[in-house]
Amino acid sequence: TTLLKRVPGIGSWRARRILQFRRHLGGYSRVEQLLEINGMPDTILYWFEVKTPPYKVLNLNQATADEMIAHPYLTYRHARVIINHRRLHGPLHSLSQLSLYPEFTNDTLAWLEPYVTF
């Protein structure tokens, strides 16, 4: 948090929120994700860049519903769709298979892409 507080507009509260959200996501995949944090001004984007991929990925063929809904981009409905798909059709091989379900928009799939594996 000490390093983050050097950025104009970031105090202790925002620095803690940035780190908490990073931990919850499993790492940032793009700078714009900072704007998903409530109260984060878009002026801070200038000061950040993402150089490393997310450090935690979720295997959608092995994850439980609880593990899936712990990720900020997956809801209980998403988890149920994935589990039912695995039960009825076997393991997933790509996110494009989920695009057949109305619960998964193109935006949702794009957000998930760096955080999942099969």
PDB file of C-alpha atoms in Angstrom:
ATOM      1  CA  THR A   1       0.000   0.000   0.000  1.00  0.00           C
ATOM      2  CA  THR A   2       2.917   2.344   0.598  1.00  0.00           C
ATOM      3  CA  LEU A   3       3.894   2.316  -3.081  1.00  0.00           C
ATOM      4  CA  LEU A   4       0.292   2.745  -4.222  1.00  0.00           C
ATOM      5  CA  LYS A   5      -0.138   5.794  -1.995  1.00  0.00           C
ATOM      6  CA  ARG A   6       2.489   7.598  -4.089  1.00  0.00           C
ATOM      7  CA  VAL A   7      -0.048   7.776  -6.943  1.00  0.00           C
ATOM      8  CA  PRO A   8      -2.013  11.045  -6.928  1.00  0.00           C
ATOM      9  CA  GLY A   9      -5.544  10.422  -5.669  1.00  0.00           C
ATOM     10  CA  ILE A  10      -4.757   7.185  -3.835  1.00  0.00           C
ATOM     11  CA  GLY A  11      -4.751   7.157  -0.065  1.00  0.00           C
ATOM     12  CA  SER A  12      -4.756   4.297   2.401  1.00  0.00           C
ATOM     13  CA  TRP A  13      -8.389   3.291   1.741  1.00  0.00           C
ATOM     14  CA  ARG A  14      -8.009   3.129  -2.059  1.00  0.00           C
ATOM     15  CA  ALA A  15      -4.664   1.345  -1.817  1.00  0.00           C
ATOM     16  CA  ARG A  16      -6.210  -1.349   0.394  1.00  0.00           C
ATOM     17  CA  ARG A  17      -9.174  -1.712  -1.993  1.00  0.00           C
ATOM     18  CA  ILE A  18      -6.823  -2.129  -4.989  1.00  0.00           C
ATOM     19  CA  LEU A  19      -4.955  -4.914  -3.211  1.00  0.00           C
ATOM     20  CA  GLN A  20      -8.143  -6.595  -1.950  1.00  0.00           C
ATOM     21  CA  PHE A  21      -9.687  -6.619  -5.419  1.00  0.00           C
ATOM     22  CA  ARG A  22      -6.456  -7.968  -6.931  1.00  0.00           C
ATOM     23  CA  ARG A  23      -6.483 -10.802  -4.418  1.00  0.00           C
ATOM     24  CA  HIS A  24     -10.170 -11.499  -5.076  1.00  0.00           C
ATOM     25  CA  LEU A  25      -9.622 -11.557  -8.864  1.00  0.00           C
ATOM     26  CA  GLY A  26      -6.429 -13.542  -8.762  1.00  0.00           C
ATOM     27  CA  GLY A  27      -4.492 -10.684 -10.358  1.00  0.00           C
ATOM     28  CA  TYR A  28      -5.291  -7.925 -12.803  1.00  0.00           C
ATOM     29  CA  SER A  29      -5.453  -8.668 -16.521  1.00  0.00           C
ATOM     30  CA  ARG A  30      -6.113  -5.080 -17.667  1.00  0.00           C
ATOM     31  CA  VAL A  31      -5.792  -1.656 -16.096  1.00  0.00           C
ATOM     32  CA  GLU A  32      -9.479  -0.811 -16.593  1.00  0.00           C
ATOM     33  CA  GLN A  33     -10.376  -3.336 -13.908  1.00  0.00           C
ATOM     34  CA  LEU A  34      -9.356  -0.727 -11.347  1.00  0.00           C
ATOM     35  CA  LEU A  35     -12.501   1.187 -12.285  1.00  0.00           C
ATOM     36  CA  GLU A  36     -14.597  -1.739 -11.049  1.00  0.00           C
ATOM     37  CA  ILE A  37     -13.628  -0.686  -7.520  1.00  0.00           C
ATOM     38  CA  ASN A  38     -16.261   1.655  -6.084  1.00  0.00           C
ATOM     39  CA  GLY A  39     -15.060   5.216  -5.789  1.00  0.00           C
ATOM     40  CA  MET A  40     -11.986   4.788  -7.978  1.00  0.00           C
ATOM     41  CA  PRO A  41     -11.438   7.827 -10.237  1.00  0.00           C
ATOM     42  CA  ASP A  42     -10.568   7.171 -13.876  1.00  0.00           C
ATOM     43  CA  THR A  43      -7.684   9.637 -13.609  1.00  0.00           C
ATOM     44  CA  ILE A  44      -5.557   6.978 -11.855  1.00  0.00           C
ATOM     45  CA  LEU A  45      -5.416   4.754 -14.945  1.00  0.00           C
ATOM     46  CA  TYR A  46      -2.600   6.893 -16.310  1.00  0.00           C
ATOM     47  CA  TRP A  47      -0.354   5.707 -13.481  1.00  0.00           C
ATOM     48  CA  PHE A  48      -0.848   1.966 -13.934  1.00  0.00           C
ATOM     49  CA  GLU A  49       0.004  -0.790 -16.374  1.00  0.00           C
ATOM     50  CA  VAL A  50      -0.429  -4.556 -16.241  1.00  0.00           C
ATOM     51  CA  LYS A  51       2.766  -6.446 -17.048  1.00  0.00           C
ATOM     52  CA  THR A  52       2.047  -9.907 -15.683  1.00  0.00           C
ATOM     53  CA  PRO A  53      -0.889 -12.246 -16.287  1.00  0.00           C
ATOM     54  CA  PRO A  54      -3.252 -13.194 -13.450  1.00  0.00           C
ATOM     55  CA  TYR A  55      -1.551 -15.445 -10.915  1.00  0.00           C
ATOM     56  CA  LYS A  56      -4.622 -17.513 -10.093  1.00  0.00           C
ATOM     57  CA  VAL A  57      -6.731 -19.309 -12.699  1.00  0.00           C
ATOM     58  CA  LEU A  58      -9.841 -21.382 -12.179  1.00  0.00           C
ATOM     59  CA  ASN A  59     -10.235 -24.774 -13.864  1.00  0.00           C
ATOM     60  CA  LEU A  60     -13.889 -24.755 -14.910  1.00  0.00           C
ATOM     61  CA  ASN A  61     -13.921 -28.538 -15.270  1.00  0.00           C
ATOM     62  CA  GLN A  62     -12.817 -29.132 -11.691  1.00  0.00           C
ATOM     63  CA  ALA A  63     -14.097 -26.142  -9.717  1.00  0.00           C
ATOM     64  CA  THR A  64     -16.995 -26.463  -7.319  1.00  0.00           C
ATOM     65  CA  ALA A  65     -19.903 -24.016  -7.343  1.00  0.00           C
ATOM     66  CA  ASP A  66     -18.482 -22.296  -4.252  1.00  0.00           C
ATOM     67  CA  GLU A  67     -15.080 -21.878  -5.893  1.00  0.00           C
ATOM     68  CA  MET A  68     -16.690 -20.406  -9.005  1.00  0.00           C
ATOM     69  CA  ILE A  69     -18.912 -17.911  -7.219  1.00  0.00           C
ATOM     70  CA  ALA A  70     -15.937 -16.718  -5.193  1.00  0.00           C
ATOM     71  CA  HIS A  71     -14.648 -15.123  -8.408  1.00  0.00           C
ATOM     72  CA  PRO A  72     -16.022 -11.609  -9.013  1.00  0.00           C
ATOM     73  CA  TYR A  73     -17.006 -12.373 -12.614  1.00  0.00           C
ATOM     74  CA  LEU A  74     -19.022 -15.511 -11.868  1.00  0.00           C
ATOM     75  CA  THR A  75     -22.422 -15.653 -10.192  1.00  0.00           C
ATOM     76  CA  TYR A  76     -24.365 -18.539  -8.739  1.00  0.00           C
ATOM     77  CA  ARG A  77     -26.326 -18.765 -12.015  1.00  0.00           C
ATOM     78  CA  HIS A  78     -23.096 -19.000 -13.991  1.00  0.00           C
ATOM     79  CA  ALA A  79     -21.825 -21.754 -11.708  1.00  0.00           C
ATOM     80  CA  ARG A  80     -25.066 -23.740 -12.091  1.00  0.00           C
ATOM     81  CA  VAL A  81     -24.869 -23.472 -15.900  1.00  0.00           C
ATOM     82  CA  ILE A  82     -21.261 -24.686 -15.912  1.00  0.00           C
ATOM     83  CA  ILE A  83     -21.979 -27.578 -13.565  1.00  0.00           C
ATOM     84  CA  ASN A  84     -25.046 -28.618 -15.561  1.00  0.00           C
ATOM     85  CA  HIS A  85     -23.102 -28.380 -18.800  1.00  0.00           C
ATOM     86  CA  ARG A  86     -20.371 -30.624 -17.374  1.00  0.00           C
ATOM     87  CA  ARG A  87     -22.983 -33.118 -16.171  1.00  0.00           C
ATOM     88  CA  LEU A  88     -24.887 -33.237 -19.478  1.00  0.00           C
ATOM     89  CA  HIS A  89     -22.150 -32.716 -22.077  1.00  0.00           C
ATOM     90  CA  GLY A  90     -18.874 -33.533 -20.363  1.00  0.00           C
ATOM     91  CA  PRO A  91     -15.927 -31.235 -19.785  1.00  0.00           C
ATOM     92  CA  LEU A  92     -15.655 -27.790 -21.269  1.00  0.00           C
ATOM     93  CA  HIS A  93     -12.949 -27.226 -23.861  1.00  0.00           C
ATOM     94  CA  SER A  94     -13.363 -23.478 -24.425  1.00  0.00           C
ATOM     95  CA  LEU A  95     -15.361 -20.479 -23.309  1.00  0.00           C
ATOM     96  CA  SER A  96     -17.154 -20.421 -26.650  1.00  0.00           C
ATOM     97  CA  GLN A  97     -19.210 -23.387 -25.439  1.00  0.00           C
ATOM     98  CA  LEU A  98     -20.681 -21.136 -22.751  1.00  0.00           C
ATOM     99  CA  SER A  99     -21.712 -18.510 -25.298  1.00  0.00           C
ATOM    100  CA  LEU A 100     -24.690 -20.759 -26.107  1.00  0.00           C
ATOM    101  CA  TYR A 101     -26.208 -19.923 -22.720  1.00  0.00           C
ATOM    102  CA  PRO A 102     -27.986 -16.586 -22.160  1.00  0.00           C
ATOM    103  CA  GLU A 103     -26.299 -16.185 -18.754  1.00  0.00           C
ATOM    104  CA  PHE A 104     -22.955 -15.679 -20.514  1.00  0.00           C
ATOM    105  CA  THR A 105     -22.739 -12.461 -22.491  1.00  0.00           C
ATOM    106  CA  ASN A 106     -19.816 -11.649 -24.757  1.00  0.00           C
ATOM    107  CA  ASP A 107     -18.600  -9.182 -22.130  1.00  0.00           C
ATOM    108  CA  THR A 108     -18.738 -11.794 -19.380  1.00  0.00           C
ATOM    109  CA  LEU A 109     -16.776 -14.257 -21.496  1.00  0.00           C
ATOM    110  CA  ALA A 110     -14.161 -11.624 -22.344  1.00  0.00           C
ATOM    111  CA  TRP A 111     -13.743 -10.751 -18.655  1.00  0.00           C
ATOM    112  CA  LEU A 112     -13.402 -14.418 -17.721  1.00  0.00           C
ATOM    113  CA  GLU A 113     -10.929 -15.404 -20.429  1.00  0.00           C
ATOM    114  CA  PRO A 114      -7.689 -14.593 -18.541  1.00  0.00           C
ATOM    115  CA  TYR A 115      -8.945 -16.262 -15.352  1.00  0.00           C
ATOM    116  CA  VAL A 116     -10.079 -19.698 -16.505  1.00  0.00           C
ATOM    117  CA  THR A 117      -8.590 -22.886 -17.812  1.00  0.00           C
ATOM    118  CA  PHE A 118     -10.019 -26.252 -18.849  1.00  0.00           C
TER     119      PHE A 118
END
